[in-house]
CSV table of C-alpha atoms in Angstrom, one decimal:
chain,number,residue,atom,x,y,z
E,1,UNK,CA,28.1,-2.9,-22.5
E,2,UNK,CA,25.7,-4.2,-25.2
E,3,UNK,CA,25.0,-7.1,-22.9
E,4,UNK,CA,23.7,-4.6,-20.2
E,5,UNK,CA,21.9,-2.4,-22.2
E,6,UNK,CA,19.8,-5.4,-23.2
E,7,UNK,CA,19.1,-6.3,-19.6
E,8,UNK,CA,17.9,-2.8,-18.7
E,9,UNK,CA,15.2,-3.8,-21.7
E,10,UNK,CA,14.3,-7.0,-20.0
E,11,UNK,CA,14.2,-5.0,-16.8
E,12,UNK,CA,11.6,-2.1,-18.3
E,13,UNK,CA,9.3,-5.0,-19.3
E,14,UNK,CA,10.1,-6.9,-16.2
E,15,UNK,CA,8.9,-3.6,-14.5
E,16,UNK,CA,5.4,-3.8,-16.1
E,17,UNK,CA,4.6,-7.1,-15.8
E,18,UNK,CA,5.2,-7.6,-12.3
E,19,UNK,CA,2.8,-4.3,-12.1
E,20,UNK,CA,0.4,-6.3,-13.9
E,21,UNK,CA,0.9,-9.4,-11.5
E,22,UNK,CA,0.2,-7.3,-8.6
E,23,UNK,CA,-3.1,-5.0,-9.9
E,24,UNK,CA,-4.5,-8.6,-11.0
E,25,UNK,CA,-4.1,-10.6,-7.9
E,26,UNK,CA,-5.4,-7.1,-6.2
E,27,UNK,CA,-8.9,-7.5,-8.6
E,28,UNK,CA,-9.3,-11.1,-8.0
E,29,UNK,CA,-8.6,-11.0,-4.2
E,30,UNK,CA,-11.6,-7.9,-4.3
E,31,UNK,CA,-14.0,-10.8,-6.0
E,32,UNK,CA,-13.1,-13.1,-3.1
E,33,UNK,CA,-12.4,-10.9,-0.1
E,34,UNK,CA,-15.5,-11.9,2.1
E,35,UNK,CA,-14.3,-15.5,2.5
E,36,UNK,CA,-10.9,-14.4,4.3
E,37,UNK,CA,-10.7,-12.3,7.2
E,38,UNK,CA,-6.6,-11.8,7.1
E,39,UNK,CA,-5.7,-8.4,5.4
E,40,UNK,CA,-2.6,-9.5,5.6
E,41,UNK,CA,-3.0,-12.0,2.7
E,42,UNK,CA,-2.3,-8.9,0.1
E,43,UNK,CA,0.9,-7.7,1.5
E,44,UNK,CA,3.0,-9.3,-1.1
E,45,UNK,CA,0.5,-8.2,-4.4
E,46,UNK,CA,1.5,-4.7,-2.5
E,47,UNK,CA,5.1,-5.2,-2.4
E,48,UNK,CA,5.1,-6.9,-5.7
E,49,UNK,CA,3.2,-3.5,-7.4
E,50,UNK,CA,6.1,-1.4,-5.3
E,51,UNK,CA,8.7,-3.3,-6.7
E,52,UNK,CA,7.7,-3.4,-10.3
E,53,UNK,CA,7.3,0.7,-9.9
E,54,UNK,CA,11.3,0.7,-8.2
E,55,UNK,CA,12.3,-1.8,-11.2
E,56,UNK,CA,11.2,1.6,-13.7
E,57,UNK,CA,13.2,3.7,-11.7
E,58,UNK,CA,15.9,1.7,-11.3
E,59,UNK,CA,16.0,1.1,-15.2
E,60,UNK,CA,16.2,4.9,-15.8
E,61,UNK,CA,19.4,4.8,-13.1
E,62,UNK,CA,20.9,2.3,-15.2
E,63,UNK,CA,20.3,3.3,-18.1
E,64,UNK,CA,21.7,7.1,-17.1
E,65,UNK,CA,24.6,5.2,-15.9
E,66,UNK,CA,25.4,3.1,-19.1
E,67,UNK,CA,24.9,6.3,-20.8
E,68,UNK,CA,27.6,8.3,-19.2
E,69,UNK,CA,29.7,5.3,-18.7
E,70,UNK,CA,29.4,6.5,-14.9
E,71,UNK,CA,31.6,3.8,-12.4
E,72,UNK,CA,29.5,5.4,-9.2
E,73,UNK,CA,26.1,5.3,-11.1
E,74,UNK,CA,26.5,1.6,-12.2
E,75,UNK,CA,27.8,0.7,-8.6
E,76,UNK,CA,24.4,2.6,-7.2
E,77,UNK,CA,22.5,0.8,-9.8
E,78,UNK,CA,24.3,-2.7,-8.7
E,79,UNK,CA,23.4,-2.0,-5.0
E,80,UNK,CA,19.8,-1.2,-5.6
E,81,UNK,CA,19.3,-3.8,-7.7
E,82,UNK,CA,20.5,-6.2,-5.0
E,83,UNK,CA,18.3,-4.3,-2.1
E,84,UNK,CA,15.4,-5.3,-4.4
E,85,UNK,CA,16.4,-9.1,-5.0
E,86,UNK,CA,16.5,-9.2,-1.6
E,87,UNK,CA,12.5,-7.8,-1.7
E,88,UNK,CA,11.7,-10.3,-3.6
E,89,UNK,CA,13.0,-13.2,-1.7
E,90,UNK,CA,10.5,-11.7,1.4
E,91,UNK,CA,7.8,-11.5,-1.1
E,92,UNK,CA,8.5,-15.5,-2.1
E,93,UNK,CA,8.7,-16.4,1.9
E,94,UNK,CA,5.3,-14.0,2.7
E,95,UNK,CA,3.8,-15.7,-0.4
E,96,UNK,CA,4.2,-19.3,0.9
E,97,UNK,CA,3.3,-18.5,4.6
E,98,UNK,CA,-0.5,-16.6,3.6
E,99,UNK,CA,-0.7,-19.3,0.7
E,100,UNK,CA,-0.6,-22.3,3.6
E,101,UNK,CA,-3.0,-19.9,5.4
E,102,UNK,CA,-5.3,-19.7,3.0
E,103,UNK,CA,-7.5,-22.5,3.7
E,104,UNK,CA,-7.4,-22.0,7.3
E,105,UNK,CA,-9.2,-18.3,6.2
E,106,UNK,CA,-11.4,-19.4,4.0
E,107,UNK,CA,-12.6,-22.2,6.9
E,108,UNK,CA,-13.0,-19.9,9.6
E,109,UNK,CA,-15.0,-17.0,7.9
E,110,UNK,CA,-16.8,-19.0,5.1
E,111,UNK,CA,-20.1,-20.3,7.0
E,112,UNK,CA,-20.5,-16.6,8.4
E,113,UNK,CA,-20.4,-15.2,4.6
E,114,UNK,CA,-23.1,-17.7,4.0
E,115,UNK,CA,-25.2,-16.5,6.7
E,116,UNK,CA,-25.2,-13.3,5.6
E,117,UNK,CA,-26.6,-14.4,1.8
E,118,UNK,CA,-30.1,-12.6,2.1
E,119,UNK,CA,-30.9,-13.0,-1.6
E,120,UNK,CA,-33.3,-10.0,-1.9
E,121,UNK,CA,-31.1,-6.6,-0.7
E,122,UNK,CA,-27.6,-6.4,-2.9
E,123,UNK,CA,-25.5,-6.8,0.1
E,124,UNK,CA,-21.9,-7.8,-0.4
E,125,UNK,CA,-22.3,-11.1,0.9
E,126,UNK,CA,-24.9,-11.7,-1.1
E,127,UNK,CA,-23.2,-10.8,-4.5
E,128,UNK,CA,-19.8,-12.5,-3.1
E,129,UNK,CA,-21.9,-15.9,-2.9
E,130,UNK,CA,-23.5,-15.8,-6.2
E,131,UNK,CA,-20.3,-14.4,-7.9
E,132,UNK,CA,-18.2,-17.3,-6.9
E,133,UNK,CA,-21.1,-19.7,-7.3
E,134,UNK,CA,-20.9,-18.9,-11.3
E,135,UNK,CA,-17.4,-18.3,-11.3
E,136,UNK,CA,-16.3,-21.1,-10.0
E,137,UNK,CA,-20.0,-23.2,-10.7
E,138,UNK,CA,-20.3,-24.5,-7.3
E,139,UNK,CA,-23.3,-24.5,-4.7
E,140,UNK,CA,-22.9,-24.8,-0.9
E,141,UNK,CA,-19.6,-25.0,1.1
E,142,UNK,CA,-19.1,-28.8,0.6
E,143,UNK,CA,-22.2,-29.5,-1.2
E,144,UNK,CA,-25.7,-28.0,-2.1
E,145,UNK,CA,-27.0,-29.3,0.7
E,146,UNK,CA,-25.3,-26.9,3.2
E,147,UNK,CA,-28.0,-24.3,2.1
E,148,UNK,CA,-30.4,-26.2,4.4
E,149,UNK,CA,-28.5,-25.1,7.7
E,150,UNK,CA,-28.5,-21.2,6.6
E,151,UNK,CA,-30.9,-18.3,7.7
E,152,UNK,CA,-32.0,-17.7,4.1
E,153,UNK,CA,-33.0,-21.5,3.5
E,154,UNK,CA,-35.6,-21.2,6.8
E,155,UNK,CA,-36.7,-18.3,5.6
E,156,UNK,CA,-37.9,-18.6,2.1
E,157,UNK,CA,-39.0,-22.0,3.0
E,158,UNK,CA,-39.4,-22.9,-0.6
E,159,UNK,CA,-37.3,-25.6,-0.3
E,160,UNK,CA,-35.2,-23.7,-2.8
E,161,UNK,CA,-31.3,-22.9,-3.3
E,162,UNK,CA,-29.9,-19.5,-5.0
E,163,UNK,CA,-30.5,-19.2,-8.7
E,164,UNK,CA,-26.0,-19.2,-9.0
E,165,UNK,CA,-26.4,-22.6,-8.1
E,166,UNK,CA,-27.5,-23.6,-11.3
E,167,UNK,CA,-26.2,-25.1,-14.2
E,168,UNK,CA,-25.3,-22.4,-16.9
E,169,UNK,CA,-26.2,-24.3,-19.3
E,170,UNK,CA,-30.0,-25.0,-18.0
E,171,UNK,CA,-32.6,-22.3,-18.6
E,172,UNK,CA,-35.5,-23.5,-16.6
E,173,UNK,CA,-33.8,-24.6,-13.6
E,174,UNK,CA,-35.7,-22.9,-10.4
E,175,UNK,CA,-33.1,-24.0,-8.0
E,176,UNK,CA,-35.2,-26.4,-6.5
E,177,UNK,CA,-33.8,-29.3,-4.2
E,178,UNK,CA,-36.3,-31.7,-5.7
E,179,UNK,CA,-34.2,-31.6,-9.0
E,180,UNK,CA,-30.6,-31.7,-7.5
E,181,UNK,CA,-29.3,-32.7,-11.3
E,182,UNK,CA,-29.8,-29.2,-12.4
E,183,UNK,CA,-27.7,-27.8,-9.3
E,184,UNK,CA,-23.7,-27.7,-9.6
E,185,UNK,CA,-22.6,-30.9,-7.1
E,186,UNK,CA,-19.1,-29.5,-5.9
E,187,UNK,CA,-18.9,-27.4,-3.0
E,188,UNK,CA,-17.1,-24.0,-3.1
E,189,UNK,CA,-14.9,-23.9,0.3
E,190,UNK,CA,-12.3,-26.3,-1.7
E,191,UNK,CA,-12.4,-24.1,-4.8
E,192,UNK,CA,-12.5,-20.9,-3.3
E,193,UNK,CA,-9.2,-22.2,-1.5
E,194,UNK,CA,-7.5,-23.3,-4.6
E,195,UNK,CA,-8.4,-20.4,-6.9
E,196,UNK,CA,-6.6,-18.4,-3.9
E,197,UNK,CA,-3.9,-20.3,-3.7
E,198,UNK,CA,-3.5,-20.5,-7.8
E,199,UNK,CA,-3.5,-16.5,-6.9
E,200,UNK,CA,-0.8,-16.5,-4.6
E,201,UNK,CA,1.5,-18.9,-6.8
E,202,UNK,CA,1.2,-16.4,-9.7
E,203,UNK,CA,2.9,-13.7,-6.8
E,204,UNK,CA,5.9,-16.0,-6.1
E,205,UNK,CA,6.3,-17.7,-9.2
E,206,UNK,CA,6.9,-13.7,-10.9
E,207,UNK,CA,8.9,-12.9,-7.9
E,208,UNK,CA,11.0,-15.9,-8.1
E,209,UNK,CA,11.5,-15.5,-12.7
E,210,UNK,CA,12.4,-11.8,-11.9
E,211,UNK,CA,14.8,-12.5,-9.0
E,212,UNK,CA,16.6,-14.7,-11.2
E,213,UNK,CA,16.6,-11.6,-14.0
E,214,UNK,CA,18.0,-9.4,-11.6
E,215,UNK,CA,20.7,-11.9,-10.7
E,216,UNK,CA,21.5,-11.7,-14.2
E,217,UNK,CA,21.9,-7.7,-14.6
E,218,UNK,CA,23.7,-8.0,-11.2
E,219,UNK,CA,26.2,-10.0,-12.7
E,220,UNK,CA,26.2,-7.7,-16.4
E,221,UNK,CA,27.1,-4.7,-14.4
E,222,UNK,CA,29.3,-6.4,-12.5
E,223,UNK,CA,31.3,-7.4,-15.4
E,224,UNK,CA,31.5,-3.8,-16.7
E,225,UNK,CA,32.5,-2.4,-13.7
E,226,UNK,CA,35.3,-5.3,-13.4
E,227,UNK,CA,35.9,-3.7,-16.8
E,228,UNK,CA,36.4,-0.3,-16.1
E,229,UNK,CA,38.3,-0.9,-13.4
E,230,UNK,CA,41.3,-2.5,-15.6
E,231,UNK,CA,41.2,0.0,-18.0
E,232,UNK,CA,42.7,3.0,-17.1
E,233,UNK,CA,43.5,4.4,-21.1
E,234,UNK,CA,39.5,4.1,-20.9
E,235,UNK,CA,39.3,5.8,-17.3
E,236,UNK,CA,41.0,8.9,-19.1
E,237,UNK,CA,39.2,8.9,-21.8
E,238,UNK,CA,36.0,9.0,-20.2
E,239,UNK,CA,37.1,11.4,-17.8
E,240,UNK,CA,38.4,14.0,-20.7
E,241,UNK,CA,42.1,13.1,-20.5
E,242,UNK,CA,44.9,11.7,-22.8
E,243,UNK,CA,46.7,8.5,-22.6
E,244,UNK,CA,50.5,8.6,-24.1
């Protein structure tokens, strides 16, 4: 039916985005990956990426079906596309758990980050810190202040924070704590939390708008196949015959 044909469409572009979805919340996760310990956190980006790649396949199925007006092919199609809705809803149920977990990571493994920065050697802690202290234009876990308590601080002993502490729009700012105006004020534990969390919402959010698609070609196949059933002058057509 037209009405189908249009779906498999939506479906072809529903396929990419989701793709799209899942290789983004991948990238950002790699920029924030030091401040949560749980692995576990990216099992629905990875579902969500295997689901958008089934989504292509399954549109070739149903478009092969539609094709060759095929009643088994369009049942097939109507059963995959139900195994996947159900895929979905898990990813929507994973995505709220790790999403309430979040801050719970980011607590637990955010002080040890921090006591890793060394400033001098590129180490990955290092970067992490001073990538999501632009980014995000914070300084310290709760405040600039928490630099005081770290290795690096009693080391330099210049009485000094990071240079990513600094406003972006300053020039001259040295990152000194005698001139706390030029230092971002807001801590980044809470926005590190918040930009994963906005991360995870973007997972269930497209799971949840392409679940309800799917519903939707469910029900367009469904029809058809209603349709073909309680025709049976179009049964022998299709199948080569005549009908007197």
């Amino acid at each position: 039916s037209k009405e189908l044909k249009m779906f498999l469409c939506l479906l072809q572009a529903a396929a990419g985005i989701l793709c799209y979805v899942g290789a983004y919340v991948f990238i950002t996760y790699d920029d924030y990956d030091h401040f949560f310990e749980d692995v576990y956190t990216l099992i629905p980006a990875v579902i969500i990426i295997a689901v958008g790649t089934l989504l292509f396949i399954i549109g070739l199925i149903g478009c092969c079906a539609t094709i060759r007006e095929s009643r088994c092919g369009l049942a097939t199609f109507v059963i995959i596309l139900l195994l996947v809705f159900i895929t979905e809803v898990v990813v929507v149920v994973l995505g709220y758990i790790y999403r309430a977990k979040v801050e719970d990571e980011v607590d637990h493994s955010i002080r040890k980050v921090y006591n890793r920065y060394n400033g001098t050697n590129p180490d990955a802690a290092s970067r992490a810190i001073d990538y999501v202290q632009r980014q995000l234009r914070c300084c310290g876990i709760h405040n600039y202040s928490d630099w005081e308590n770290t290795v690096w601080f009693k080391q330099t002993k210049n009485n000094s924070v990071p240079l990513s502490c600094c406003k972006a729009a300053l020039s001259n700012c040295t990152g000194s704590l005698t001139r706390p105006m030029d230092l971002y004020s807001e801590g980044c534990e809470a926005l590190v939390v918040k930009k994963l969390q906005e991360i995870m919402m973007y997972v269930i959010w497209a799971a949840l708008a392409f679940a309800a698609i799917q519903l939707l070609g469910m029900l367009c196949a469904c029809v058809v196949l209603c349709r073909r059933s309680r025709d049976p002058a179009y049964e022998l057509l299709i199948a080569g015959g005549t009908y007197a």
